GROMACS .gro file of C-alpha atoms in nm:
model
  448
    1UNK     CA    1  14.527   9.935   2.513
    2UNK     CA    2  14.373  10.284   2.629
    3UNK     CA    3  13.985  10.117   2.554
    4UNK     CA    4  14.105   9.840   2.755
    5UNK     CA    5  14.233  10.025   3.045
    6UNK     CA    6  13.854  10.241   3.055
    7UNK     CA    7  13.649   9.909   3.131
    8UNK     CA    8  13.884   9.766   3.358
    9UNK     CA    9  13.857  10.175   3.533
   10UNK     CA   10  13.489  10.085   3.555
   11UNK     CA   11  13.445   9.690   3.579
   12UNK     CA   12  13.685   9.789   3.998
   13UNK     CA   13  13.441  10.075   4.023
   14UNK     CA   14  13.101   9.904   3.996
   15UNK     CA   15  13.291   9.622   4.187
   16UNK     CA   16  13.406   9.828   4.428
   17UNK     CA   17  13.040   9.976   4.443
   18UNK     CA   18  12.868   9.675   4.481
   19UNK     CA   19  13.165   9.521   4.766
   20UNK     CA   20  12.976   9.911   4.977
   21UNK     CA   21  12.667   9.844   4.946
   22UNK     CA   22  12.725   9.434   5.034
   23UNK     CA   23  12.906   9.577   5.331
   24UNK     CA   24  12.608   9.878   5.428
   25UNK     CA   25  12.368   9.666   5.386
   26UNK     CA   26  12.554   9.385   5.591
   27UNK     CA   27  12.673   9.661   5.839
   28UNK     CA   28  12.280   9.775   5.881
   29UNK     CA   29  12.146   9.390   5.905
   30UNK     CA   30  12.401   9.385   6.130
   31UNK     CA   31  12.267   9.622   6.397
   32UNK     CA   32  11.955   9.490   6.345
   33UNK     CA   33  12.072   9.204   6.497
   34UNK     CA   34  12.016   8.972   6.152
   35UNK     CA   35  12.312   8.781   6.077
   36UNK     CA   36  12.399   8.631   6.403
   37UNK     CA   37  12.662   8.400   6.540
   38UNK     CA   38  12.472   8.221   6.829
   39UNK     CA   39  12.576   7.847   6.900
   40UNK     CA   40  12.300   7.737   6.733
   41UNK     CA   41  12.480   7.836   6.347
   42UNK     CA   42  12.340   8.192   6.216
   43UNK     CA   43  12.126   8.357   6.270
   44UNK     CA   44  11.964   8.535   5.936
   45UNK     CA   45  11.674   8.739   6.138
   46UNK     CA   46  11.668   8.767   6.518
   47UNK     CA   47  11.544   8.954   6.846
   48UNK     CA   48  11.695   9.114   7.122
   49UNK     CA   49  11.669   8.962   7.474
   50UNK     CA   50  11.769   9.134   7.683
   51UNK     CA   51  11.781   8.991   8.064
   52UNK     CA   52  11.722   9.172   8.335
   53UNK     CA   53  11.729   9.092   8.693
   54UNK     CA   54  11.739   9.247   9.035
   55UNK     CA   55  11.948   9.141   9.226
   56UNK     CA   56  12.226   8.984   8.928
   57UNK     CA   57  12.384   8.650   8.876
   58UNK     CA   58  12.105   8.484   8.805
   59UNK     CA   59  12.119   8.209   8.576
   60UNK     CA   60  11.905   8.238   8.234
   61UNK     CA   61  11.669   7.948   8.090
   62UNK     CA   62  11.517   7.956   7.765
   63UNK     CA   63  11.279   7.696   7.661
   64UNK     CA   64  11.518   7.516   7.903
   65UNK     CA   65  11.858   7.561   7.862
   66UNK     CA   66  11.998   7.724   8.060
   67UNK     CA   67  12.090   8.003   7.834
   68UNK     CA   68  12.358   8.240   8.065
   69UNK     CA   69  12.373   8.469   8.323
   70UNK     CA   70  12.235   8.818   8.410
   71UNK     CA   71  12.295   9.078   8.321
   72UNK     CA   72  12.269   8.996   7.988
   73UNK     CA   73  12.157   9.036   7.583
   74UNK     CA   74  12.043   8.715   7.366
   75UNK     CA   75  11.986   8.713   7.077
   76UNK     CA   76  11.698   8.485   6.976
   77UNK     CA   77  11.474   8.370   6.601
   78UNK     CA   78  11.164   8.535   6.655
   79UNK     CA   79  10.904   8.398   6.829
   80UNK     CA   80  10.750   8.227   7.171
   81UNK     CA   81  10.962   8.154   7.490
   82UNK     CA   82  10.931   8.081   7.788
   83UNK     CA   83  11.238   8.257   7.994
   84UNK     CA   84  11.327   8.187   8.354
   85UNK     CA   85  11.543   8.353   8.560
   86UNK     CA   86  11.662   8.107   8.837
   87UNK     CA   87  11.916   8.237   9.152
   88UNK     CA   88  12.054   8.090   9.533
   89UNK     CA   89  11.820   8.159   9.765
   90UNK     CA   90  11.549   8.363   9.565
   91UNK     CA   91  11.247   8.277   9.417
   92UNK     CA   92  11.203   8.161   9.040
   93UNK     CA   93  11.168   8.341   8.752
   94UNK     CA   94  10.923   8.338   8.489
   95UNK     CA   95  10.732   8.454   8.193
   96UNK     CA   96  10.641   8.338   7.803
   97UNK     CA   97  10.814   8.585   7.640
   98UNK     CA   98  10.759   8.718   7.240
   99UNK     CA   99  11.047   8.873   7.043
  100UNK     CA  100  11.041   9.004   6.737
  101UNK     CA  101  11.194   9.049   6.438
  102UNK     CA  102  11.499   9.421   6.490
  103UNK     CA  103  11.306   9.476   6.829
  104UNK     CA  104  11.403   9.411   7.215
  105UNK     CA  105  11.246   9.268   7.475
  106UNK     CA  106  11.359   9.322   7.760
  107UNK     CA  107  11.241   9.121   8.202
  108UNK     CA  108  11.344   9.364   8.414
  109UNK     CA  109  11.280   9.090   8.648
  110UNK     CA  110  11.278   9.137   8.996
  111UNK     CA  111  11.394   8.831   9.218
  112UNK     CA  112  11.283   8.765   9.554
  113UNK     CA  113  11.452   8.594   9.903
  114UNK     CA  114  11.298   8.283  10.019
  115UNK     CA  115  11.447   8.360  10.334
  116UNK     CA  116  11.371   8.662  10.465
  117UNK     CA  117  11.543   8.827  10.775
  118UNK     CA  118  11.299   9.019  11.023
  119UNK     CA  119  11.432   9.337  11.132
  120UNK     CA  120  11.241   9.558  11.420
  121UNK     CA  121  11.106   9.905  11.376
  122UNK     CA  122  10.945   9.953  11.697
  123UNK     CA  123  10.920   9.751  12.067
  124UNK     CA  124  10.734   9.941  12.245
  125UNK     CA  125  10.360   9.817  12.078
  126UNK     CA  126  10.178   9.913  11.874
  127UNK     CA  127   9.858  10.032  11.755
  128UNK     CA  128   9.603  10.199  11.560
  129UNK     CA  129   9.874  10.255  11.315
  130UNK     CA  130   9.740  10.458  10.972
  131UNK     CA  131   9.976  10.519  10.632
  132UNK     CA  132   9.970  10.918  10.575
  133UNK     CA  133   9.843  11.017  10.133
  134UNK     CA  134  10.240  11.027  10.057
  135UNK     CA  135  10.301  10.682  10.190
  136UNK     CA  136  10.658  10.849  10.293
  137UNK     CA  137  10.466  10.814  10.682
  138UNK     CA  138  10.311  10.570  10.947
  139UNK     CA  139  10.121  10.723  11.242
  140UNK     CA  140  10.025  10.531  11.511
  141UNK     CA  141   9.905  10.442  11.891
  142UNK     CA  142  10.111  10.330  12.201
  143UNK     CA  143  10.072  10.327  12.554
  144UNK     CA  144  10.360  10.075  12.648
  145UNK     CA  145  10.635  10.269  12.697
  146UNK     CA  146  10.834  10.270  12.978
  147UNK     CA  147  10.736  10.597  13.132
  148UNK     CA  148  10.405  10.710  13.072
  149UNK     CA  149  10.482  11.047  12.860
  150UNK     CA  150  10.639  10.877  12.642
  151UNK     CA  151  10.319  10.724  12.574
  152UNK     CA  152  10.097  10.867  12.282
  153UNK     CA  153  10.086  10.901  11.873
  154UNK     CA  154  10.382  10.821  11.725
  155UNK     CA  155  10.523  10.875  11.322
  156UNK     CA  156  10.746  10.691  11.245
  157UNK     CA  157  10.989  10.836  10.837
  158UNK     CA  158  10.983  10.549  10.598
  159UNK     CA  159  11.149  10.827  10.385
  160UNK     CA  160  11.531  10.695  10.294
  161UNK     CA  161  11.793  10.788  10.550
  162UNK     CA  162  12.157  10.705  10.512
  163UNK     CA  163  12.151  10.378  10.781
  164UNK     CA  164  11.780  10.313  10.768
  165UNK     CA  165  11.801  10.035  10.983
  166UNK     CA  166  11.810  10.234  11.291
  167UNK     CA  167  11.427  10.383  11.219
  168UNK     CA  168  11.301  10.568  11.520
  169UNK     CA  169  10.981  10.704  11.630
  170UNK     CA  170  10.932  11.060  11.683
  171UNK     CA  171  10.638  11.065  11.935
  172UNK     CA  172  10.444  11.366  11.849
  173UNK     CA  173  10.169  11.392  12.161
  174UNK     CA  174  10.166  11.301  12.476
  175UNK     CA  175   9.891  10.995  12.572
  176UNK     CA  176   9.581  11.176  12.776
  177UNK     CA  177   9.386  10.855  12.871
  178UNK     CA  178   9.085  11.028  12.835
  179UNK     CA  179   9.103  11.005  12.454
  180UNK     CA  180   9.113  10.739  12.395
  181UNK     CA  181   9.370  10.774  12.099
  182UNK     CA  182   9.469  10.394  12.079
  183UNK     CA  183   9.068  10.444  11.940
  184UNK     CA  184   9.023  10.704  11.834
  185UNK     CA  185   8.946  10.764  11.429
  186UNK     CA  186   9.236  10.969  11.196
  187UNK     CA  187   9.250  11.096  10.891
  188UNK     CA  188   9.583  11.234  10.728
  189UNK     CA  189   9.572  11.605  10.536
  190UNK     CA  190   9.631  11.554  10.175
  191UNK     CA  191   9.980  11.678  10.152
  192UNK     CA  192  10.166  11.448  10.482
  193UNK     CA  193  10.177  11.761  10.610
  194UNK     CA  194   9.925  11.735  10.912
  195UNK     CA  195   9.618  11.448  11.156
  196UNK     CA  196   9.306  11.480  11.238
  197UNK     CA  197   9.242  11.265  11.492
  198UNK     CA  198   8.816  11.228  11.577
  199UNK     CA  199   8.748  11.130  11.957
  200UNK     CA  200   8.449  11.211  12.177
  201UNK     CA  201   8.571  11.406  12.400
  202UNK     CA  202   8.845  11.660  12.133
  203UNK     CA  203   8.847  11.645  11.757
  204UNK     CA  204   9.159  11.845  11.693
  205UNK     CA  205   9.482  11.899  11.432
  206UNK     CA  206   9.773  11.842  11.513
  207UNK     CA  207  10.112  11.915  11.377
  208UNK     CA  208  10.295  11.591  11.296
  209UNK     CA  209  10.640  11.732  11.198
  210UNK     CA  210  10.672  11.834  11.611
  211UNK     CA  211  10.590  11.779  11.924
  212UNK     CA  212  10.225  11.887  12.094
  213UNK     CA  213  10.022  11.918  12.370
  214UNK     CA  214   9.641  11.792  12.294
  215UNK     CA  215   9.512  11.895  12.529
  216UNK     CA  216   9.651  12.262  12.469
  217UNK     CA  217   9.525  12.247  12.145
  218UNK     CA  218   9.178  12.415  12.013
  219UNK     CA  219   8.859  12.159  11.971
  220UNK     CA  220   8.820  12.212  11.539
  221UNK     CA  221   8.486  11.980  11.589
  222UNK     CA  222   8.178  12.319  11.486
  223UNK     CA  223   8.463  12.346  11.175
  224UNK     CA  224   8.563  11.977  11.132
  225UNK     CA  225   8.382  11.950  10.783
  226UNK     CA  226   8.531  12.239  10.690
  227UNK     CA  227   8.809  12.118  10.704
  228UNK     CA  228   8.733  11.799  10.534
  229UNK     CA  229   8.553  11.938  10.229
  230UNK     CA  230   8.926  12.190  10.201
  231UNK     CA  231   9.091  11.883  10.180
  232UNK     CA  232   8.904  11.738   9.935
  233UNK     CA  233   8.918  11.968   9.701
  234UNK     CA  234   9.292  11.985   9.685
  235UNK     CA  235   9.229  11.624   9.686
  236UNK     CA  236   9.026  11.634   9.421
  237UNK     CA  237   9.270  11.876   9.252
  238UNK     CA  238   9.544  11.672   9.159
  239UNK     CA  239   9.320  11.380   9.071
  240UNK     CA  240   9.240  11.546   8.813
  241UNK     CA  241   9.602  11.604   8.692
  242UNK     CA  242   9.684  11.283   8.735
  243UNK     CA  243   9.419  11.114   8.495
  244UNK     CA  244   9.452  11.427   8.240
  245UNK     CA  245   9.737  11.187   8.122
  246UNK     CA  246   9.572  10.893   8.086
  247UNK     CA  247   9.324  10.809   7.764
  248UNK     CA  248   8.981  10.934   7.790
  249UNK     CA  249   8.825  10.611   7.730
  250UNK     CA  250   8.961  10.399   8.065
  251UNK     CA  251   8.889  10.758   8.237
  252UNK     CA  252   8.516  10.660   8.113
  253UNK     CA  253   8.567  10.338   8.259
  254UNK     CA  254   8.736  10.458   8.588
  255UNK     CA  255   8.464  10.680   8.740
  256UNK     CA  256   8.174  10.519   8.566
  257UNK     CA  257   8.229  10.156   8.647
  258UNK     CA  258   8.500  10.045   8.856
  259UNK     CA  259   8.609  10.086   9.213
  260UNK     CA  260   8.840  10.128   9.496
  261UNK     CA  261   9.053  10.295   9.135
  262UNK     CA  262   9.413  10.331   9.233
  263UNK     CA  263   9.638  10.506   9.064
  264UNK     CA  264  10.033  10.311   9.102
  265UNK     CA  265  10.356  10.630   9.222
  266UNK     CA  266  10.449  10.604   8.894
  267UNK     CA  267  10.116  10.716   8.786
  268UNK     CA  268  10.079  10.593   8.452
  269UNK     CA  269   9.894  10.281   8.558
  270UNK     CA  270   9.544  10.206   8.739
  271UNK     CA  271   9.451   9.897   8.960
  272UNK     CA  272   9.083   9.868   9.003
  273UNK     CA  273   8.736   9.653   9.027
  274UNK     CA  274   8.540   9.668   8.789
  275UNK     CA  275   8.180   9.673   8.789
  276UNK     CA  276   7.964   9.639   8.469
  277UNK     CA  277   8.046   9.519   8.166
  278UNK     CA  278   8.305   9.719   7.865
  279UNK     CA  279   8.531   9.624   7.616
  280UNK     CA  280   8.848   9.875   7.503
  281UNK     CA  281   8.943   9.947   7.200
  282UNK     CA  282   9.246   9.842   7.078
  283UNK     CA  283   9.502  10.140   6.981
  284UNK     CA  284   9.361  10.360   7.254
  285UNK     CA  285   9.691  10.520   7.239
  286UNK     CA  286   9.990  10.469   6.949
  287UNK     CA  287  10.119  10.124   6.994
  288UNK     CA  288  10.492  10.124   7.095
  289UNK     CA  289  10.790   9.933   6.926
  290UNK     CA  290  10.797   9.679   7.210
  291UNK     CA  291  10.588   9.642   7.489
  292UNK     CA  292  10.446   9.371   7.739
  293UNK     CA  293  10.394   9.083   7.567
  294UNK     CA  294  10.189   8.887   7.801
  295UNK     CA  295   9.787   8.821   7.698
  296UNK     CA  296   9.581   9.071   7.775
  297UNK     CA  297   9.229   9.134   7.861
  298UNK     CA  298   9.055   9.436   7.698
  299UNK     CA  299   8.720   9.245   7.803
  300UNK     CA  300   8.609   9.387   8.089
  301UNK     CA  301   8.439   9.251   8.351
  302UNK     CA  302   8.268   9.312   8.633
  303UNK     CA  303   8.418   9.134   9.005
  304UNK     CA  304   8.718   9.121   8.851
  305UNK     CA  305   9.044   9.316   8.952
  306UNK     CA  306   9.248   9.503   8.675
  307UNK     CA  307   9.523   9.679   8.573
  308UNK     CA  308   9.590   9.986   8.307
  309UNK     CA  309   9.885  10.080   8.141
  310UNK     CA  310   9.872  10.390   7.976
  311UNK     CA  311  10.213  10.359   7.851
  312UNK     CA  312  10.157  10.099   7.648
  313UNK     CA  313   9.814  10.083   7.627
  314UNK     CA  314   9.803   9.765   7.784
  315UNK     CA  315   9.457   9.630   8.021
  316UNK     CA  316   9.544   9.325   8.235
  317UNK     CA  317   9.321   9.103   8.498
  318UNK     CA  318   9.479   9.001   8.812
  319UNK     CA  319   9.272   8.836   9.026
  320UNK     CA  320   8.888   8.838   9.130
  321UNK     CA  321   8.719   9.135   9.367
  322UNK     CA  322   8.694   8.969   9.663
  323UNK     CA  323   8.660   9.202   9.903
  324UNK     CA  324   8.299   9.269  10.148
  325UNK     CA  325   7.952   9.353   9.943
  326UNK     CA  326   7.869   9.604  10.212
  327UNK     CA  327   8.223   9.768  10.245
  328UNK     CA  328   8.341  10.095  10.186
  329UNK     CA  329   8.462  10.152   9.886
  330UNK     CA  330   8.686  10.402   9.666
  331UNK     CA  331   8.553  10.599   9.393
  332UNK     CA  332   8.751  10.865   9.206
  333UNK     CA  333   8.634  11.231   9.284
  334UNK     CA  334   8.748  11.399   8.928
  335UNK     CA  335   8.443  11.335   8.739
  336UNK     CA  336   8.438  11.591   8.599
  337UNK     CA  337   8.781  11.553   8.384
  338UNK     CA  338   8.656  11.627   8.004
  339UNK     CA  339   8.518  11.938   8.166
  340UNK     CA  340   8.652  12.292   8.101
  341UNK     CA  341   8.722  12.468   8.447
  342UNK     CA  342   8.778  12.210   8.734
  343UNK     CA  343   8.440  12.246   9.013
  344UNK     CA  344   8.594  12.489   9.338
  345UNK     CA  345   8.486  12.488   9.637
  346UNK     CA  346   8.353  12.863   9.646
  347UNK     CA  347   8.131  12.815   9.391
  348UNK     CA  348   7.989  12.404   9.458
  349UNK     CA  349   8.084  12.390   9.859
  350UNK     CA  350   7.826  12.076   9.830
  351UNK     CA  351   8.048  11.880   9.550
  352UNK     CA  352   8.328  11.870   9.828
  353UNK     CA  353   8.165  11.673  10.072
  354UNK     CA  354   8.122  11.312   9.885
  355UNK     CA  355   8.377  11.136  10.152
  356UNK     CA  356   8.231  11.291  10.442
  357UNK     CA  357   7.927  11.069  10.656
  358UNK     CA  358   7.700  11.123  10.912
  359UNK     CA  359   7.968  10.974  11.166
  360UNK     CA  360   8.257  11.025  11.252
  361UNK     CA  361   8.356  10.712  11.200
  362UNK     CA  362   8.288  10.631  10.821
  363UNK     CA  363   8.421  11.008  10.686
  364UNK     CA  364   8.762  10.889  10.869
  365UNK     CA  365   8.690  10.513  10.702
  366UNK     CA  366   8.609  10.745  10.348
  367UNK     CA  367   8.882  10.944  10.359
  368UNK     CA  368   9.173  10.662  10.453
  369UNK     CA  369   8.968  10.395  10.171
  370UNK     CA  370   9.034  10.713   9.930
  371UNK     CA  371   9.470  10.756  10.020
  372UNK     CA  372   9.559  10.382  10.006
  373UNK     CA  373   9.336  10.039   9.956
  374UNK     CA  374   9.490   9.870  10.242
  375UNK     CA  375   9.162   9.981  10.476
  376UNK     CA  376   8.979   9.775  10.240
  377UNK     CA  377   9.260   9.461  10.274
  378UNK     CA  378   9.299   9.459   9.929
  379UNK     CA  379   9.611   9.492   9.646
  380UNK     CA  380   9.840   9.707   9.776
  381UNK     CA  381  10.064   9.924   9.443
  382UNK     CA  382  10.440   9.812   9.530
  383UNK     CA  383  10.636  10.084   9.562
  384UNK     CA  384  10.869  10.049   9.196
  385UNK     CA  385  10.526  10.055   9.021
  386UNK     CA  386  10.498   9.699   8.867
  387UNK     CA  387  10.399   9.494   9.146
  388UNK     CA  388  10.179   9.422   9.362
  389UNK     CA  389  10.099   9.360   9.726
  390UNK     CA  390   9.825   9.133   9.892
  391UNK     CA  391   9.741   8.907  10.094
  392UNK     CA  392   9.601   8.527  10.102
  393UNK     CA  393   9.621   8.197  10.309
  394UNK     CA  394   9.790   8.330  10.550
  395UNK     CA  395  10.029   8.464  10.360
  396UNK     CA  396  10.228   8.752  10.207
  397UNK     CA  397  10.242   8.716   9.875
  398UNK     CA  398  10.364   8.957   9.558
  399UNK     CA  399  10.259   8.945   9.181
  400UNK     CA  400  10.358   9.118   8.865
  401UNK     CA  401  10.061   9.391   8.767
  402UNK     CA  402  10.054   9.162   8.433
  403UNK     CA  403   9.952   8.801   8.616
  404UNK     CA  404  10.209   8.690   8.632
  405UNK     CA  405  10.452   8.536   8.908
  406UNK     CA  406  10.313   8.514   9.181
  407UNK     CA  407  10.520   8.541   9.470
  408UNK     CA  408  10.482   8.450   9.877
  409UNK     CA  409  10.683   8.660  10.075
  410UNK     CA  410  10.666   8.578  10.435
  411UNK     CA  411  10.435   8.293  10.588
  412UNK     CA  412  10.478   8.375  10.987
  413UNK     CA  413  10.280   8.546  11.180
  414UNK     CA  414  10.154   8.858  11.083
  415UNK     CA  415   9.846   9.112  11.140
  416UNK     CA  416   9.662   8.970  10.823
  417UNK     CA  417   9.487   9.371  10.872
  418UNK     CA  418   9.780   9.487  10.812
  419UNK     CA  419  10.112   9.506  10.565
  420UNK     CA  420  10.246   9.818  10.382
  421UNK     CA  421  10.554   9.849  10.098
  422UNK     CA  422  10.920  10.032  10.248
  423UNK     CA  423  10.874  10.332   9.993
  424UNK     CA  424  11.224  10.222   9.790
  425UNK     CA  425  11.052   9.910   9.775
  426UNK     CA  426  11.371   9.803   9.928
  427UNK     CA  427  11.095   9.622  10.239
  428UNK     CA  428  10.688   9.536  10.280
  429UNK     CA  429  10.655   9.650  10.695
  430UNK     CA  430  10.384   9.413  10.881
  431UNK     CA  431  10.260   9.426  11.217
  432UNK     CA  432  10.255   9.102  11.474
  433UNK     CA  433  10.402   8.946  11.731
  434UNK     CA  434  10.563   8.662  11.806
  435UNK     CA  435  10.484   8.555  12.136
  436UNK     CA  436  10.084   8.640  12.292
  437UNK     CA  437  10.197   8.792  12.599
  438UNK     CA  438  10.381   9.076  12.444
  439UNK     CA  439  10.243   9.336  12.193
  440UNK     CA  440  10.227   9.376  11.850
  441UNK     CA  441  10.466   9.597  11.678
  442UNK     CA  442  10.600   9.664  11.365
  443UNK     CA  443  10.853   9.520  11.146
  444UNK     CA  444  11.024   9.468  10.818
  445UNK     CA  445  11.027   9.204  10.615
  446UNK     CA  446  11.368   9.284  10.440
  447UNK     CA  447  11.368   9.222  10.101
  448UNK     CA  448  11.741   9.319   9.984
   0.00000   0.00000   0.00000
């Protein structure tokens, strides 16, 4: 009898162990996204689609079938899916996404309004407008104010405020007609706190945070080259710091086989135009578990525009270069990134004159092109580092950094040499006039 009870006890123990082991296995598999009950049945293996969008509430259509609404998580069998988001009043979003076993694929979709409203930012006319290096300010000249003392130079602050719809410009200098400020050349200091004004009669530096008297300011013509070299050294050191986070292979291409290289606001992506053929080796950096699944182009061809994502080690083809061959192009200053010590102005004065030219106009153009691709009318980074702004076919357009979802933001009248993103991504600034009898002013295309 005792022997029989012993066998029963052992049997219960073994059965309990099997149940616990089986339950643990199922719990682990369930936590990994397996054995999920869906409308199509039980999924033994699955991956997760995190269908998120801004704004939320968009229809989620997977392979042509309405599935849910954003934001939501969907369990799908591993494979390739066509995912679409649709929301009334907004342009659709569409991508081919790869769902991998036990991994999460995020959409992070931005939906843009199909009929955005326009908000005026200025009212007295705008000429000679230029963004600051930090992207937080615009300087411009106006000669159409109601009083002569209100004509001159203004700064429009683009930083966040309690009520961004009540943005007003600050006057930083009263007009001096002899200086012809509408045709003057401007160069921002690297920290965006000063502005060098270059005219035929006088060259001065103003503090953009206060009112300045252009007539009483000292002429800096004889020191211009020295000041610009100091600014260039500061730009070089800052660039060196940011580029150090990128793999050596892409730095070699960016410094030797590319032009118009612009870092994204998050400093993790590079926009560049190839000038020579090259091949990026696979897995320059250790691969992440879940990355952008769009096709990339690691074979680089001259004349094409690419975006390199250092976080995911992906290189995406965006477009073909359409800039003029003879125009000024941006080149990186930190072409000695892997030298032990950075160059210094004291030891190598001539190394910090690369942006200076024989003419004042070309010098200003080189500095301004370094700070912003707006100057050469090519692709510009959007504030969130996930999109690029550009002008094509008389339309303001935006495209994802991986080359997908090309969307028209605005197709009304505007000056084709000026579009600029608001720092928080809520708006895009254009320069336009809606009547031939009125001067051009700055307007914002409202995207939220």
